Structures are given as C-alpha cells and as structure tokens.
Amino acid sequence: EAGVTQSPTHLIKTRGQQATLRCSPISGHTSVYWYQQALGLGLQFLLWYDEGEERNRGNFPPRFSGRQFPNYSSELNVNALELEDSALYLCASSGGNKVHEQFFGPGTRLTVL
Amino acid sequence: GENVEQHPSTLSVQEGDSAVIKCTYSDSASNYFPWYKQELGKRPQLIIDIRSNVGEKKDQRIAVTLNKTAKHFSLHITETQPEDSAVYFCAASSASGGSYIPTFGRGTSLIVHP
C-alpha cells in the first residue's frame, strides 16, 4: 500500500511570490490535513479537508488556502510569501475505520528568500 | 482551544537507560493522545497512542501513561538504543466534526549515546 506522497520535495521562492504544494493521501482515505513545522515550534495545524470540503482551519492568515480534488488529493497555496513562511509543510491523511490515526507524508521544504 | 506543553525539550541518555517525556494538556474534552517519532529528515510516525478510558498502554519497550485528573500523560522508553534517537511529539485531541485534529507539543529531542 502506497503511503502519503507530497511534491515537490523542496521549493525555493522569493518574498511576495506564491507557492503551491501538493499531497496525495493513502488510497481510501478521504481526509487530508496540512501542518506547518517551523524550527522549534512543533507541528502547527493549518487546514483539514474531507470529501472535497474545508472542514477546519488553524490560526493562520487567509493567504494560506487550499483545496481538495475529487480523487481526495489536495493542494496548499500560500500567497504573498513572507520570510517566516519558510518551514517544512507536512500533509497527513486519515480514513477508514481509524479516523483518529493520521499518516504523514515526507513533507515539502519551503524556503522563502 | 487546546494547549499542550511538552518537557523536556532535549533529553540525553546512555544506551540502556530509560527515558521519560512528559506532556500536559488543558482541554478536559481531549480523549485521544498519540505519540509520534520523527527521525532526522523523515516523516513523523505514530509509535503509540492511548485513549482517555485507559490509564496505561505498553508496546514492547515503550509505554504511555495517562492521568486524566491531572491532565498529563507520559512516554516511557526502557532499554534505550541508539536508533531511538529522534524527536518525539506528544499530541492531544478530541473528536470534532467526525475527525480528530491533534494539538502537538513542541517536541523532545532524544539523544541516546552508545
């Protein structure tokens, strides 16, 4: 069974640009979560998508947005990039009869110069 | 909302020693407490979890204890090995709209010296 995949592995942008990150969940999982992991701050919850809808969002500004496609893959968009957006962005999926267990992808390392 | 405090931030032990990582949470509605291990450059992976109706759970060399009254839970690793070196995250969550969105602690960097 393939795990959660994310692309790209690394992304380098300059301040003010937009970044798009992608995630494919485990087959059969309908929920996708996005987290920001900045150095020393643990995992901060960004967004939760389920069945194509945004179900919840963390304490982040509106320039962090995303969507979930009919095949349950997801996209995270970060507009007007700021230096402090540099972090590892992790995607996780859950589903089936273990909705509480989240399986993480390898992450996308975003660097904003 | 939920707030999770995790201590210590760094823990250094000798191979074979035990390691204990402690977390406290604030929301009494939290009822699911997973622990994740993140090795350097890798994704977080669930290593053990506990629900609020259970006080202790063991899986080989790792165990987790939960004190609901005091709102704290701990990870215990016995007979540590160098491959246990990683960052460990605790989390607390409760069912919300059909899913569990965990609030994570800031992590503990465990270093096991051979």
Coordinates of C-alpha atoms in Angstrom, one line a residue:
Chain A
E1 CA 0.0 0.0 0.0
A2 CA 1.5 3.3 -1.0
G3 CA 1.9 5.9 1.7
V4 CA 1.1 9.6 1.6
T5 CA 3.1 11.4 -1.1
Q6 CA 4.0 15.1 -1.4
S7 CA 5.5 17.2 -4.1
P8 CA 7.8 18.9 -4.6
T9 CA 10.4 17.8 -2.1
H10 CA 11.9 21.3 -2.0
L11 CA 10.6 24.6 -3.1
I12 CA 12.5 27.9 -3.2
K13 CA 10.6 31.1 -3.6
T14 CA 11.2 34.8 -3.1
R15 CA 9.2 37.1 -0.8
G16 CA 5.9 38.1 -2.3
Q17 CA 5.6 35.1 -4.6
Q18 CA 3.1 32.3 -4.4
A19 CA 3.8 28.7 -3.6
T20 CA 1.7 25.6 -4.4
L21 CA 2.3 22.3 -2.6
R22 CA 0.6 19.0 -3.4
C23 CA -0.4 15.9 -1.5
S24 CA -1.8 12.5 -2.4
P25 CA -3.4 10.6 0.5
I26 CA -3.3 6.9 1.2
S27 CA -5.8 5.1 -1.1
G28 CA -9.2 5.0 0.6
H29 CA -8.5 8.0 2.9
T30 CA -10.9 10.9 2.4
S31 CA -9.4 13.3 5.0
V32 CA -6.3 15.4 4.3
Y33 CA -4.6 17.6 6.9
W34 CA -1.9 20.2 6.4
Y35 CA 0.7 21.2 9.0
Q36 CA 3.5 23.7 9.2
Q37 CA 6.6 22.6 11.0
A38 CA 8.9 25.5 11.7
L39 CA 12.1 25.0 13.6
G40 CA 11.5 24.6 17.3
L41 CA 7.7 25.1 17.1
G42 CA 6.4 21.6 16.6
L43 CA 3.6 20.9 14.2
Q44 CA 1.1 23.7 13.7
F45 CA -2.3 22.7 12.2
L46 CA -3.2 24.6 9.1
L47 CA -6.1 23.1 7.3
W48 CA -8.4 20.0 7.2
Y49 CA -10.2 18.8 4.1
D50 CA -12.7 16.0 3.9
E51 CA -14.8 14.9 1.0
G52 CA -13.8 17.9 -1.0
E53 CA -14.7 20.5 1.6
E54 CA -12.6 22.6 4.0
R55 CA -13.8 21.4 7.5
N56 CA -11.5 23.3 9.8
R57 CA -8.5 25.7 9.7
G58 CA -5.9 26.7 12.2
N59 CA -4.8 30.1 13.3
F60 CA -3.2 31.2 10.1
P61 CA -3.9 34.2 7.8
P62 CA -6.2 33.8 4.7
R63 CA -3.2 33.8 2.4
F64 CA -2.9 30.2 3.4
S65 CA -5.6 28.3 1.4
G66 CA -6.1 25.1 -0.4
R67 CA -8.5 22.7 -1.9
Q68 CA -9.2 19.0 -2.2
F69 CA -9.9 17.4 -5.5
P70 CA -12.5 14.6 -6.3
N71 CA -9.7 12.0 -6.1
Y72 CA -9.0 13.3 -2.5
S73 CA -5.6 14.7 -3.3
S74 CA -5.0 18.2 -2.0
E75 CA -3.2 21.4 -2.8
L76 CA -1.9 24.0 -0.4
N77 CA -1.5 27.5 -1.7
V78 CA 0.5 30.2 0.1
N79 CA 0.1 33.7 -1.4
A80 CA 2.3 36.8 -0.8
L81 CA 5.1 34.7 0.7
E82 CA 6.9 36.1 3.8
L83 CA 10.3 35.1 5.1
E84 CA 8.7 33.4 8.2
D85 CA 6.7 31.1 5.9
S86 CA 10.0 29.1 5.5
A87 CA 9.2 25.7 7.0
L88 CA 8.6 22.1 6.4
Y89 CA 5.0 21.6 5.3
L90 CA 3.6 18.2 6.2
C91 CA 0.4 16.6 4.8
A92 CA -1.3 13.8 6.6
S93 CA -4.3 11.6 5.7
S94 CA -6.8 9.6 7.7
G95 CA -9.8 7.4 6.9
G96 CA -11.4 4.0 7.0
N97 CA -12.1 2.7 10.5
K98 CA -9.2 4.5 12.1
V99 CA -10.2 8.2 11.6
H100 CA -8.1 9.2 14.6
E101 CA -4.8 7.9 13.2
Q102 CA -3.0 10.3 10.9
F103 CA -0.4 9.1 8.4
F104 CA 2.1 11.7 7.4
G105 CA 3.8 12.4 4.1
P106 CA 7.5 13.2 3.8
G107 CA 6.9 16.9 3.6
T108 CA 7.8 19.8 1.3
R109 CA 10.6 22.1 2.5
L110 CA 9.7 25.6 1.5
T111 CA 12.4 28.3 1.6
V112 CA 11.5 31.9 1.1
L113 CA 14.4 34.2 0.3
Chain B
G1 CA -8.6 25.8 22.4
E2 CA -6.3 23.0 23.5
N3 CA -2.8 23.8 24.7
V4 CA -0.1 21.0 25.0
E5 CA 3.1 21.6 27.0
Q6 CA 6.0 19.1 26.5
H7 CA 9.1 18.6 28.6
P8 CA 12.0 18.3 28.4
S9 CA 12.9 19.9 25.0
T10 CA 16.1 17.9 24.9
L11 CA 16.9 14.6 26.7
S12 CA 20.3 12.9 26.6
V13 CA 20.7 9.4 27.9
Q14 CA 23.2 6.5 27.8
E15 CA 22.3 3.4 25.9
G16 CA 20.3 1.0 28.1
D17 CA 18.9 3.8 30.3
S18 CA 15.3 4.7 30.5
A19 CA 13.8 7.9 29.0
V20 CA 10.7 9.7 30.1
I21 CA 8.9 12.5 28.3
K22 CA 6.1 14.4 29.9
C23 CA 3.2 16.3 28.5
T24 CA 0.3 18.3 29.9
Y25 CA -2.9 19.4 28.2
S26 CA -5.5 21.9 29.0
D27 CA -8.8 20.8 27.4
S28 CA -10.6 18.2 29.6
A29 CA -12.6 17.2 26.4
S30 CA -9.4 15.7 24.9
N31 CA -9.7 11.9 24.8
Y32 CA -7.1 10.7 22.3
F33 CA -3.3 11.1 22.9
P34 CA -0.9 9.9 20.2
W35 CA 2.8 10.0 20.3
Y36 CA 4.9 10.5 17.1
K37 CA 8.5 9.8 16.4
Q38 CA 10.3 11.8 13.8
E39 CA 13.8 10.8 12.8
L40 CA 16.1 13.3 11.2
G41 CA 14.9 14.2 7.7
K42 CA 11.9 11.8 7.9
R43 CA 8.2 12.0 8.4
P44 CA 6.5 11.7 11.8
Q45 CA 5.3 8.2 12.5
L46 CA 2.8 7.1 15.2
I47 CA 4.5 4.9 17.7
I48 CA 1.9 4.5 20.4
D49 CA -1.4 6.1 21.4
I50 CA -3.8 6.0 24.3
R51 CA -7.5 6.8 24.8
S52 CA -8.9 8.5 27.9
N53 CA -10.6 5.4 29.1
V54 CA -7.2 3.7 29.6
G55 CA -4.6 4.6 32.2
E56 CA -1.6 2.8 30.7
K57 CA -0.6 1.1 27.4
K58 CA 2.6 -0.9 26.6
D59 CA 4.2 -2.0 23.4
Q60 CA 7.5 -3.8 23.9
R61 CA 10.0 -1.2 25.2
I62 CA 7.6 1.8 25.1
A63 CA 4.7 2.6 27.3
V64 CA 2.4 5.6 27.8
T65 CA 0.6 6.6 31.0
L66 CA -2.4 9.0 31.3
N67 CA -3.6 10.8 34.3
K68 CA -6.9 12.4 33.3
T69 CA -7.4 14.2 36.6
A70 CA -4.1 15.9 36.4
K71 CA -4.3 16.3 32.6
H72 CA -0.9 14.8 32.0
F73 CA 0.5 11.9 30.0
S74 CA 4.0 10.5 29.6
L75 CA 6.0 8.4 27.3
H76 CA 8.4 5.9 28.8
I77 CA 11.1 4.2 26.8
T78 CA 13.1 1.4 28.5
E79 CA 16.4 -0.1 27.5
T80 CA 17.1 2.8 25.1
Q81 CA 19.1 2.1 21.9
P82 CA 20.9 4.5 19.5
E83 CA 18.1 4.0 17.0
D84 CA 15.7 5.5 19.5
S85 CA 17.4 8.9 18.9
A86 CA 14.8 11.1 17.3
V87 CA 12.3 14.0 18.0
Y88 CA 9.2 12.8 19.9
F89 CA 6.0 14.7 19.7
C90 CA 3.0 14.2 22.0
A91 CA -0.5 15.4 21.0
A92 CA -3.9 15.7 22.4
S93 CA -7.2 15.7 20.5
S94 CA -10.9 15.1 20.7
A95 CA -13.5 14.2 18.1
S96 CA -14.6 17.3 16.2
G97 CA -16.9 17.1 13.3
G98 CA -16.0 13.4 12.7
S99 CA -12.3 13.7 12.9
Y100 CA -9.5 14.2 15.4
I101 CA -7.3 17.3 14.9
P102 CA -4.4 16.9 17.3
T103 CA -2.7 19.7 19.1
F104 CA 1.0 18.9 19.2
G105 CA 3.6 19.6 21.8
R106 CA 6.8 21.3 20.7
G107 CA 8.8 18.1 20.7
T108 CA 11.6 16.4 22.7
S109 CA 14.9 15.7 21.0
L110 CA 16.1 12.4 22.5
I111 CA 19.7 11.6 22.1
V112 CA 20.9 8.1 23.0
H113 CA 24.6 7.8 23.4
P114 CA 26.2 4.4 22.6

